[in-house]
Amino acid sequence: MSVNPEVSAIRPFTVAFPDAELEALRARIAATRWPDKETVDDLTQGVQLATIKELARYWLAEYDWRKCEATLNALPQFLTEIDGLDIHFIHVRSKHEAAMPVILTHGWPGSILEMLKVIEPLADPMAHGGKATDAFHLVIPSMPGHGFSGKPTAVGWGPGRIAGAWAELMNRLGYREYVAQGGDWGAVITDLMAVQAPPELIGIHTNMPGAVPQDIDAALLSGNPLPEDLSDEERRACAQLAFSYKHIYYALLMGSRPQTLTGFADSPVGMAAFMADHDVPSMALISEAFAGKAVGLTRDDVLDNMTLYWLTNTAVSASRLYWENKFAFLATKGVTIPAAVSAFPDELYQAPRSWVERAYPKLIHYNKLDKGGHFAAWEQPELFVEEVRAGFRSLR
């Protein structure tokens, strides 16, 4: 597949932070003023003091950002201006020329780093238990205001505009037929790409499906009674949703007062504690990682991501996406193109097939997995890779 000849619009990019910035980060970590210990013995008050102290100790004394920097710089990275804003992206082409192009979109408080573990298995499946016919060309952009992409200086960069920018990016790279995948914000953006339906987009895969019926979503948010004819599986999903909606105050704050989070640009440990409390299962994973347990995320996974936010000073600019958003996170969006759905048990909710079939009328794949959570590519890369392969197989 040929690449757009307008190569002058696509510039190579290299990550290079000076030592002075890393020293300044360590100085701020060392100067942290700590709160008192929580008054409970569990996670019900948020990230425990012992966890965040161990995170800070490791960040200060053992963590090495240069390893992450080298990993990124070993990948082909680029910048291109779209709609007046620089967009950073990784672009890995498979050695299999017939590979399927896919654009993978991260979420918050994640980044492109969520996808690093799945790049090689998706691009080179024969080296990772797959077949040549499973191969993908990968495009992994940083959302506006996140990572190495530009920070919007005016309003208007909501998920719908990002969806349009992604279609332009794929067109600029010369892909005349491609698929899209996403979780968290990436799931919302991927759904909206499907709603916008550029002719080159032939299908999507989501691991956080927007499948909640509008009436149920409204009832859960308002506290009104749910329909009486729900199945047991649907009731379990509603219970998960009710719990999730009760614990998304971070989203309410970012959605109403992102600029109030100025402290995120001043205190790396304060920023880290807020980011670690995205959802209860993910917070538990992070807590276990810093307690020395082998779980889906390592201490370096967590701190690579947090250090990226700190060094690029994007904790506040990334938060503004919540303020810009006008779409329900988990409710149906009106997708009508082929769609694949992977329902992980520790997601904000495990979407019942009955809801998924209504939300995605051209459903080409549905699998209800028995492990994995919100950051599926990061936590369970092998399962994620197989789901992406299986999800898009019928479109090849």
Coordinates of N, CA, C and O in Angstrom, one line a residue, residues 1 3 28-29 36 73 96 101 120 123 136 142 154 160 214 225 228 230 251 363 373 378:
M1 N 0.9 -1.2 0.0 CA 0.0 0.0 0.0 C 0.9 1.2 0.0 O 1.8 1.4 0.8
V3 N 2.2 5.2 0.3 CA 2.0 6.2 1.3 C 1.8 7.6 0.6 O 2.4 7.8 -0.5
R28 N 11.4 17.7 43.1 CA 10.0 17.9 43.5 C 9.4 16.7 44.2 O 8.7 16.8 45.2
I29 N 9.8 15.5 43.8 CA 9.4 14.3 44.5 C 9.9 14.3 45.9 O 9.2 14.0 46.9
D36 N -1.8 12.8 56.3 CA -1.9 11.8 57.3 C -2.4 10.5 56.6 O -3.0 10.5 55.5
N73 N 12.1 5.8 21.2 CA 12.9 6.2 20.1 C 13.3 5.1 19.1 O 13.8 5.3 18.0
H96 N 4.6 -7.6 6.4 CA 3.6 -8.2 5.5 C 2.8 -7.1 4.8 O 2.0 -6.5 5.4
P101 N -4.4 -2.1 7.9 CA -4.1 -0.8 8.7 C -5.1 -0.6 9.8 O -6.3 -0.8 9.6
E120 N 4.5 -5.3 18.5 CA 5.2 -6.4 17.8 C 4.2 -7.5 17.5 O 4.2 -8.0 16.4
A123 N 2.0 -6.4 14.6 CA 2.7 -6.1 13.4 C 3.4 -7.4 12.8 O 3.5 -7.5 11.6
F136 N -1.0 -6.5 11.1 CA -1.5 -5.1 11.0 C -0.4 -4.1 10.8 O 0.7 -4.3 11.3
S142 N -1.1 10.2 19.7 CA -1.3 10.9 21.0 C -2.5 11.8 20.8 O -2.4 12.7 19.9
A154 N -7.4 26.9 22.1 CA -8.8 27.4 22.0 C -9.8 26.3 22.1 O -9.4 25.1 22.0
G160 N -15.3 14.3 19.0 CA -15.8 14.3 17.6 C -14.8 14.9 16.6 O -14.6 14.4 15.5
Q214 N -29.9 4.1 26.1 CA -30.1 5.5 26.6 C -31.0 5.6 27.8 O -30.7 6.4 28.8
P225 N -35.8 4.6 38.8 CA -35.9 3.1 38.7 C -35.5 2.6 37.4 O -35.7 3.2 36.3
E228 N -38.0 -3.1 34.6 CA -38.2 -4.3 35.4 C -37.9 -5.6 34.6 O -37.8 -6.6 35.2
L230 N -35.2 -6.5 33.0 CA -33.8 -6.8 32.7 C -33.5 -8.2 33.0 O -34.0 -8.8 34.0
A251 N -13.8 12.6 36.8 CA -14.3 13.0 35.5 C -15.2 14.2 35.7 O -15.2 15.1 34.8
L363 N -22.7 -6.3 14.3 CA -21.7 -6.9 15.2 C -21.0 -8.1 14.5 O -21.7 -9.0 14.0
G373 N -9.0 -5.7 32.6 CA -9.8 -4.6 33.1 C -9.7 -3.4 32.1 O -9.7 -3.6 30.9
W378 N -2.7 -2.8 28.0 CA -1.6 -2.6 29.0 C -1.5 -3.7 30.0 O -0.4 -4.2 30.3

